[in-house]
Backbone atoms as SQL, in Angstrom:
CREATE TABLE atoms (id INTEGER PRIMARY KEY, chain TEXT, resi INTEGER, resn TEXT, atom TEXT, x REAL, y REAL, z REAL);
INSERT INTO atoms VALUES
  (1, 'A', 1, 'MET', 'N', 0.560, -0.998, 0.195),
  (2, 'A', 1, 'MET', 'CA', 0.182, -0.381, -0.263),
  (3, 'A', 1, 'MET', 'C', 1.038, 0.871, -0.541),
  (4, 'A', 2, 'THR', 'N', 0.537, 2.483, -0.908),
  (5, 'A', 2, 'THR', 'CA', 0.903, 3.481, -0.847),
  (6, 'A', 2, 'THR', 'C', 1.098, 4.220, -0.105),
  (7, 'A', 3, 'LYS', 'N', 2.336, 4.936, 0.373),
  (8, 'A', 3, 'LYS', 'CA', 1.063, 6.182, 1.478),
  (9, 'A', 3, 'LYS', 'C', 1.118, 7.305, 0.996),
  (10, 'A', 4, 'LEU', 'N', 0.039, 8.093, 1.430),
  (11, 'A', 4, 'LEU', 'CA', -0.802, 8.870, 1.180),
  (12, 'A', 4, 'LEU', 'C', 0.201, 11.209, 1.117),
  (13, 'A', 5, 'LEU', 'N', 0.709, 10.554, 2.458),
  (14, 'A', 5, 'LEU', 'CA', 1.676, 11.893, 2.687),
  (15, 'A', 5, 'LEU', 'C', 2.222, 11.396, 3.242),
  (16, 'A', 6, 'GLU', 'N', 3.744, 11.375, 2.928),
  (17, 'A', 6, 'GLU', 'CA', 5.741, 11.934, 3.322),
  (18, 'A', 6, 'GLU', 'C', 6.262, 13.285, 4.228),
  (19, 'A', 7, 'THR', 'N', 6.657, 13.055, 5.148),
  (20, 'A', 7, 'THR', 'CA', 7.416, 14.480, 5.939),
  (21, 'A', 7, 'THR', 'C', 8.574, 13.788, 4.963),
  (22, 'A', 8, 'PRO', 'N', 8.683, 15.442, 5.094),
  (23, 'A', 8, 'PRO', 'CA', 10.464, 16.235, 4.485),
  (24, 'A', 8, 'PRO', 'C', 11.319, 15.244, 4.973),
  (25, 'A', 9, 'LYS', 'N', 11.427, 14.052, 5.283),
  (26, 'A', 9, 'LYS', 'CA', 12.777, 13.469, 5.729),
  (27, 'A', 9, 'LYS', 'C', 12.502, 12.668, 5.279),
  (28, 'A', 10, 'GLU', 'N', 11.753, 11.257, 4.490),
  (29, 'A', 10, 'GLU', 'CA', 10.363, 10.617, 4.165),
  (30, 'A', 10, 'GLU', 'C', 11.514, 10.784, 2.700),
  (31, 'A', 11, 'LEU', 'N', 10.695, 11.953, 2.448),
  (32, 'A', 11, 'LEU', 'CA', 11.168, 12.252, 0.610),
  (33, 'A', 11, 'LEU', 'C', 12.818, 12.742, 0.420),
  (34, 'A', 12, 'ALA', 'N', 13.579, 13.160, 1.322),
  (35, 'A', 12, 'ALA', 'CA', 14.221, 13.613, 1.722),
  (36, 'A', 12, 'ALA', 'C', 15.166, 11.987, 0.533),
  (37, 'A', 13, 'ASP', 'N', 14.714, 11.271, 2.328),
  (38, 'A', 13, 'ASP', 'CA', 15.300, 9.763, 1.601),
  (39, 'A', 13, 'ASP', 'C', 14.913, 9.210, 0.781),
  (40, 'A', 14, 'ARG', 'N', 14.206, 9.056, 0.281),
  (41, 'A', 14, 'ARG', 'CA', 12.929, 8.227, -1.253),
  (42, 'A', 14, 'ARG', 'C', 14.085, 8.973, -2.813),
  (43, 'A', 15, 'VAL', 'N', 14.385, 10.132, -2.450),
  (44, 'A', 15, 'VAL', 'CA', 14.590, 11.418, -3.752),
  (45, 'A', 15, 'VAL', 'C', 16.022, 11.621, -3.811),
  (46, 'A', 16, 'GLY', 'N', 16.727, 11.416, -2.789),
  (47, 'A', 16, 'GLY', 'CA', 18.040, 11.096, -2.452),
  (48, 'A', 16, 'GLY', 'C', 18.677, 12.978, -2.877),
  (49, 'A', 17, 'LEU', 'N', 18.345, 13.956, -0.977),
  (50, 'A', 17, 'LEU', 'CA', 18.290, 15.266, -0.750),
  (51, 'A', 17, 'LEU', 'C', 18.487, 15.403, 0.279),
  (52, 'A', 18, 'PRO', 'N', 19.098, 16.050, 0.481),
  (53, 'A', 18, 'PRO', 'CA', 19.313, 16.475, 1.721),
  (54, 'A', 18, 'PRO', 'C', 17.275, 17.515, 2.587),
  (55, 'A', 19, 'VAL', 'N', 17.245, 17.067, 3.335),
  (56, 'A', 19, 'VAL', 'CA', 15.953, 16.727, 3.781),
  (57, 'A', 19, 'VAL', 'C', 15.845, 18.481, 4.632),
  (58, 'A', 20, 'THR', 'N', 16.735, 19.644, 4.262),
  (59, 'A', 20, 'THR', 'CA', 16.605, 21.154, 4.487),
  (60, 'A', 20, 'THR', 'C', 16.372, 21.392, 3.014),
  (61, 'A', 21, 'ASN', 'N', 17.096, 21.292, 2.421),
  (62, 'A', 21, 'ASN', 'CA', 16.481, 21.494, 0.575),
  (63, 'A', 21, 'ASN', 'C', 14.989, 20.953, 0.484),
  (64, 'A', 22, 'ILE', 'N', 14.401, 20.347, 1.204),
  (65, 'A', 22, 'ILE', 'CA', 13.204, 19.835, 0.896),
  (66, 'A', 22, 'ILE', 'C', 12.461, 21.018, 2.141),
  (67, 'A', 23, 'ARG', 'N', 12.748, 20.842, 2.803),
  (68, 'A', 23, 'ARG', 'CA', 12.189, 22.019, 4.072),
  (69, 'A', 23, 'ARG', 'C', 11.741, 23.385, 3.563),
  (70, 'A', 24, 'TYR', 'N', 13.122, 23.997, 2.693),
  (71, 'A', 24, 'TYR', 'CA', 13.280, 24.819, 1.852),
  (72, 'A', 24, 'TYR', 'C', 12.289, 24.828, 1.033),
  (73, 'A', 25, 'LEU', 'N', 11.992, 24.004, -0.221),
  (74, 'A', 25, 'LEU', 'CA', 11.274, 23.909, -1.434),
  (75, 'A', 25, 'LEU', 'C', 9.440, 24.462, -0.493),
  (76, 'A', 26, 'ILE', 'N', 9.048, 23.583, 0.995),
  (77, 'A', 26, 'ILE', 'CA', 8.206, 23.867, 1.143),
  (78, 'A', 26, 'ILE', 'C', 7.904, 25.486, 1.469),
  (79, 'A', 27, 'ARG', 'N', 9.388, 26.251, 1.845),
  (80, 'A', 27, 'ARG', 'CA', 8.937, 27.142, 3.281),
  (81, 'A', 27, 'ARG', 'C', 8.792, 28.367, 1.504),
  (82, 'A', 28, 'GLU', 'N', 9.574, 27.970, -0.019),
  (83, 'A', 28, 'GLU', 'CA', 9.153, 29.094, -0.556),
  (84, 'A', 28, 'GLU', 'C', 8.294, 28.518, -0.988),
  (85, 'A', 29, 'ASP', 'N', 6.932, 28.109, -0.965),
  (86, 'A', 29, 'ASP', 'CA', 5.942, 27.400, -1.746),
  (87, 'A', 29, 'ASP', 'C', 6.033, 26.843, -3.023),
  (88, 'A', 30, 'MET', 'N', 6.930, 26.469, -3.482),
  (89, 'A', 30, 'MET', 'CA', 7.576, 25.169, -4.721),
  (90, 'A', 30, 'MET', 'C', 6.979, 23.938, -4.710),
  (91, 'A', 31, 'LEU', 'N', 6.686, 23.857, -3.627),
  (92, 'A', 31, 'LEU', 'CA', 6.400, 22.137, -3.541),
  (93, 'A', 31, 'LEU', 'C', 4.844, 21.846, -2.675),
  (94, 'A', 32, 'ASP', 'N', 4.166, 21.304, -3.365),
  (95, 'A', 32, 'ASP', 'CA', 3.003, 20.867, -2.594),
  (96, 'A', 32, 'ASP', 'C', 3.362, 20.389, -0.903),
  (97, 'A', 33, 'HIS', 'N', 1.814, 20.450, -0.953),
  (98, 'A', 33, 'HIS', 'CA', 2.084, 20.326, 1.062),
  (99, 'A', 33, 'HIS', 'C', 1.248, 20.418, 1.974),
  (100, 'A', 34, 'ILE', 'N', 0.970, 20.459, 2.988),
  (101, 'A', 34, 'ILE', 'CA', 0.172, 20.543, 4.211),
  (102, 'A', 34, 'ILE', 'C', 0.241, 20.465, 5.338),
  (103, 'A', 35, 'PHE', 'N', 0.027, 21.300, 5.997),
  (104, 'A', 35, 'PHE', 'CA', 0.210, 21.211, 7.424),
  (105, 'A', 35, 'PHE', 'C', -0.355, 20.497, 8.416),
  (106, 'A', 36, 'THR', 'N', -0.020, 19.411, 9.297),
  (107, 'A', 36, 'THR', 'CA', -0.949, 19.130, 10.043),
  (108, 'A', 36, 'THR', 'C', -1.148, 19.032, 11.363),
  (109, 'A', 37, 'ALA', 'N', -0.881, 20.429, 11.459),
  (110, 'A', 37, 'ALA', 'CA', -0.963, 21.348, 13.186),
  (111, 'A', 37, 'ALA', 'C', -0.831, 22.903, 13.159),
  (112, 'A', 38, 'PRO', 'N', -1.444, 23.124, 13.868),
  (113, 'A', 38, 'PRO', 'CA', -2.080, 24.833, 13.919),
  (114, 'A', 38, 'PRO', 'C', -0.088, 25.418, 13.941),
  (115, 'A', 39, 'GLY', 'N', 0.048, 26.478, 13.020),
  (116, 'A', 39, 'GLY', 'CA', 1.209, 27.251, 13.270),
  (117, 'A', 39, 'GLY', 'C', 2.161, 26.583, 12.249),
  (118, 'A', 40, 'LYS', 'N', 1.698, 26.678, 10.491),
  (119, 'A', 40, 'LYS', 'CA', 2.440, 26.397, 9.846),
  (120, 'A', 40, 'LYS', 'C', 3.521, 25.384, 9.968),
  (121, 'A', 41, 'ARG', 'N', 3.000, 24.382, 10.885),
  (122, 'A', 41, 'ARG', 'CA', 4.254, 23.636, 11.477),
  (123, 'A', 41, 'ARG', 'C', 3.540, 22.001, 10.816),
  (124, 'A', 42, 'ASN', 'N', 4.859, 20.531, 10.653),
  (125, 'A', 42, 'ASN', 'CA', 4.039, 19.472, 10.614),
  (126, 'A', 42, 'ASN', 'C', 4.038, 19.770, 9.769),
  (127, 'A', 43, 'PRO', 'N', 5.368, 20.296, 8.573),
  (128, 'A', 43, 'PRO', 'CA', 4.376, 19.796, 6.890),
  (129, 'A', 43, 'PRO', 'C', 4.235, 18.321, 6.389),
  (130, 'A', 44, 'LYS', 'N', 3.605, 17.729, 5.521),
  (131, 'A', 44, 'LYS', 'CA', 3.473, 16.815, 5.268),
  (132, 'A', 44, 'LYS', 'C', 2.613, 16.777, 3.237),
  (133, 'A', 45, 'ILE', 'N', 3.935, 15.845, 2.316),
  (134, 'A', 45, 'ILE', 'CA', 4.212, 16.306, 1.188),
  (135, 'A', 45, 'ILE', 'C', 2.551, 14.705, 0.925),
  (136, 'A', 46, 'PRO', 'N', 1.796, 15.486, -0.348),
  (137, 'A', 46, 'PRO', 'CA', 1.621, 14.251, -0.746),
  (138, 'A', 46, 'PRO', 'C', 1.776, 13.727, -1.316),
  (139, 'A', 47, 'ASN', 'N', 0.887, 12.108, -1.881),
  (140, 'A', 47, 'ASN', 'CA', 1.331, 11.650, -2.761),
  (141, 'A', 47, 'ASN', 'C', 1.921, 12.130, -4.663),
  (142, 'A', 48, 'GLY', 'N', 2.807, 12.288, -4.847),
  (143, 'A', 48, 'GLY', 'CA', 3.131, 12.607, -6.436),
  (144, 'A', 48, 'GLY', 'C', 3.527, 14.780, -6.601),
  (145, 'A', 49, 'ALA', 'N', 3.339, 14.471, -5.364),
  (146, 'A', 49, 'ALA', 'CA', 3.805, 15.981, -5.630),
  (147, 'A', 49, 'ALA', 'C', 5.473, 16.710, -6.138),
  (148, 'A', 50, 'TRP', 'N', 5.964, 15.415, -5.574),
  (149, 'A', 50, 'TRP', 'CA', 7.829, 15.351, -6.090),
  (150, 'A', 50, 'TRP', 'C', 7.913, 16.292, -7.770),
  (151, 'A', 51, 'GLU', 'N', 6.898, 14.303, -8.394),
  (152, 'A', 51, 'GLU', 'CA', 7.052, 14.261, -9.874),
  (153, 'A', 51, 'GLU', 'C', 6.448, 15.701, -10.078),
  (154, 'A', 52, 'LYS', 'N', 5.232, 15.845, -9.364),
  (155, 'A', 52, 'LYS', 'CA', 5.594, 17.075, -9.847),
  (156, 'A', 52, 'LYS', 'C', 6.009, 18.521, -10.253),
  (157, 'A', 53, 'TYR', 'N', 6.758, 18.749, -9.256),
  (158, 'A', 53, 'TYR', 'CA', 7.433, 19.436, -9.028),
  (159, 'A', 53, 'TYR', 'C', 8.792, 19.421, -9.822),
  (160, 'A', 54, 'VAL', 'N', 9.595, 18.439, -10.529),
  (161, 'A', 54, 'VAL', 'CA', 10.201, 17.806, -10.531),
  (162, 'A', 54, 'VAL', 'C', 9.595, 18.447, -12.917),
  (163, 'A', 55, 'SER', 'N', 9.056, 17.822, -13.470),
  (164, 'A', 55, 'SER', 'CA', 7.818, 18.049, -14.299),
  (165, 'A', 55, 'SER', 'C', 7.621, 19.858, -14.684),
  (166, 'A', 56, 'GLN', 'N', 7.328, 19.838, -13.504),
  (167, 'A', 56, 'GLN', 'CA', 7.029, 21.638, -12.982),
  (168, 'A', 56, 'GLN', 'C', 8.566, 22.776, -13.555),
  (169, 'A', 57, 'PHE', 'N', 9.421, 22.405, -13.277),
  (170, 'A', 57, 'PHE', 'CA', 10.584, 22.996, -13.431),
  (171, 'A', 57, 'PHE', 'C', 12.307, 22.464, -13.605),
  (172, 'A', 58, 'THR', 'N', 12.024, 21.294, -14.699),
  (173, 'A', 58, 'THR', 'CA', 12.450, 21.038, -15.714),
  (174, 'A', 58, 'THR', 'C', 12.473, 21.943, -16.954),
  (175, 'A', 59, 'VAL', 'N', 14.138, 22.322, -16.615),
  (176, 'A', 59, 'VAL', 'CA', 14.705, 22.769, -18.151),
  (177, 'A', 59, 'VAL', 'C', 14.655, 22.083, -18.742),
  (178, 'A', 60, 'LYS', 'N', 14.348, 23.108, -20.334),
  (179, 'A', 60, 'LYS', 'CA', 14.849, 21.656, -21.258),
  (180, 'A', 60, 'LYS', 'C', 16.305, 22.144, -21.694),
  (181, 'A', 61, 'ALA', 'N', 16.456, 21.260, -22.345),
  (182, 'A', 61, 'ALA', 'CA', 17.456, 21.401, -23.077),
  (183, 'A', 61, 'ALA', 'C', 16.814, 22.191, -24.627),
  (184, 'A', 62, 'GLU', 'N', 18.313, 23.086, -25.667),
  (185, 'A', 62, 'GLU', 'CA', 17.396, 23.657, -26.845),
  (186, 'A', 62, 'GLU', 'C', 19.154, 23.329, -27.135),
  (187, 'A', 63, 'ARG', 'N', 19.368, 22.942, -28.380),
  (188, 'A', 63, 'ARG', 'CA', 20.294, 22.925, -29.054),
  (189, 'A', 63, 'ARG', 'C', 20.340, 23.744, -30.030),
  (190, 'A', 64, 'LYS', 'N', 21.937, 24.562, -30.219),
  (191, 'A', 64, 'LYS', 'CA', 22.364, 25.769, -30.636),
  (192, 'A', 64, 'LYS', 'C', 22.210, 25.328, -31.617),
  (193, 'A', 65, 'ALA', 'N', 22.561, 26.049, -32.830),
  (194, 'A', 65, 'ALA', 'CA', 23.071, 26.319, -33.911),
  (195, 'A', 65, 'ALA', 'C', 24.891, 26.170, -33.987),
  (196, 'A', 66, 'ALA', 'N', 24.763, 25.649, -35.258),
  (197, 'A', 66, 'ALA', 'CA', 26.744, 25.805, -35.013),
  (198, 'A', 66, 'ALA', 'C', 27.103, 26.931, -35.883),
  (199, 'A', 67, 'SER', 'N', 28.246, 28.085, -35.052),
  (200, 'A', 67, 'SER', 'CA', 28.714, 28.751, -35.372),
  (201, 'A', 67, 'SER', 'C', 29.259, 28.366, -36.905),
  (202, 'A', 68, 'GLY', 'N', 30.090, 29.296, -37.802),
  (203, 'A', 68, 'GLY', 'CA', 30.738, 29.606, -38.240),
  (204, 'A', 68, 'GLY', 'C', 32.330, 28.852, -38.187),
  (205, 'A', 69, 'GLY', 'N', 33.297, 29.444, -37.211),
  (206, 'A', 69, 'GLY', 'CA', 33.846, 29.561, -36.686),
  (207, 'A', 69, 'GLY', 'C', 34.582, 30.075, -35.997),
  (208, 'A', 70, 'ARG', 'N', 35.716, 30.263, -35.187),
  (209, 'A', 70, 'ARG', 'CA', 35.928, 31.563, -34.078),
  (210, 'A', 70, 'ARG', 'C', 35.907, 32.744, -35.572),
  (211, 'A', 71, 'LYS', 'N', 36.212, 33.536, -34.948),
  (212, 'A', 71, 'LYS', 'CA', 36.276, 35.234, -35.485),
  (213, 'A', 71, 'LYS', 'C', 37.698, 36.393, -34.212),
  (214, 'A', 72, 'GLY', 'N', 38.708, 36.601, -35.152),
  (215, 'A', 72, 'GLY', 'CA', 38.684, 37.579, -34.678),
  (216, 'A', 72, 'GLY', 'C', 40.727, 36.670, -34.934);
């Protein structure tokens, strides 16, 4: 059975990032989350939030046109 909510530490362990990076994304509202305690404490990340973040903030590589050579 899959978990519906993850703690920042659980997500960090799953994706291989430091927990401080996950907490930063939560603090900056870049990663979907909910607070399960009053006063914006005890954040939980819903299932699929990391995948949504990655697809939303992935920068697509663009192929650059080859230049004619060096000038000068």
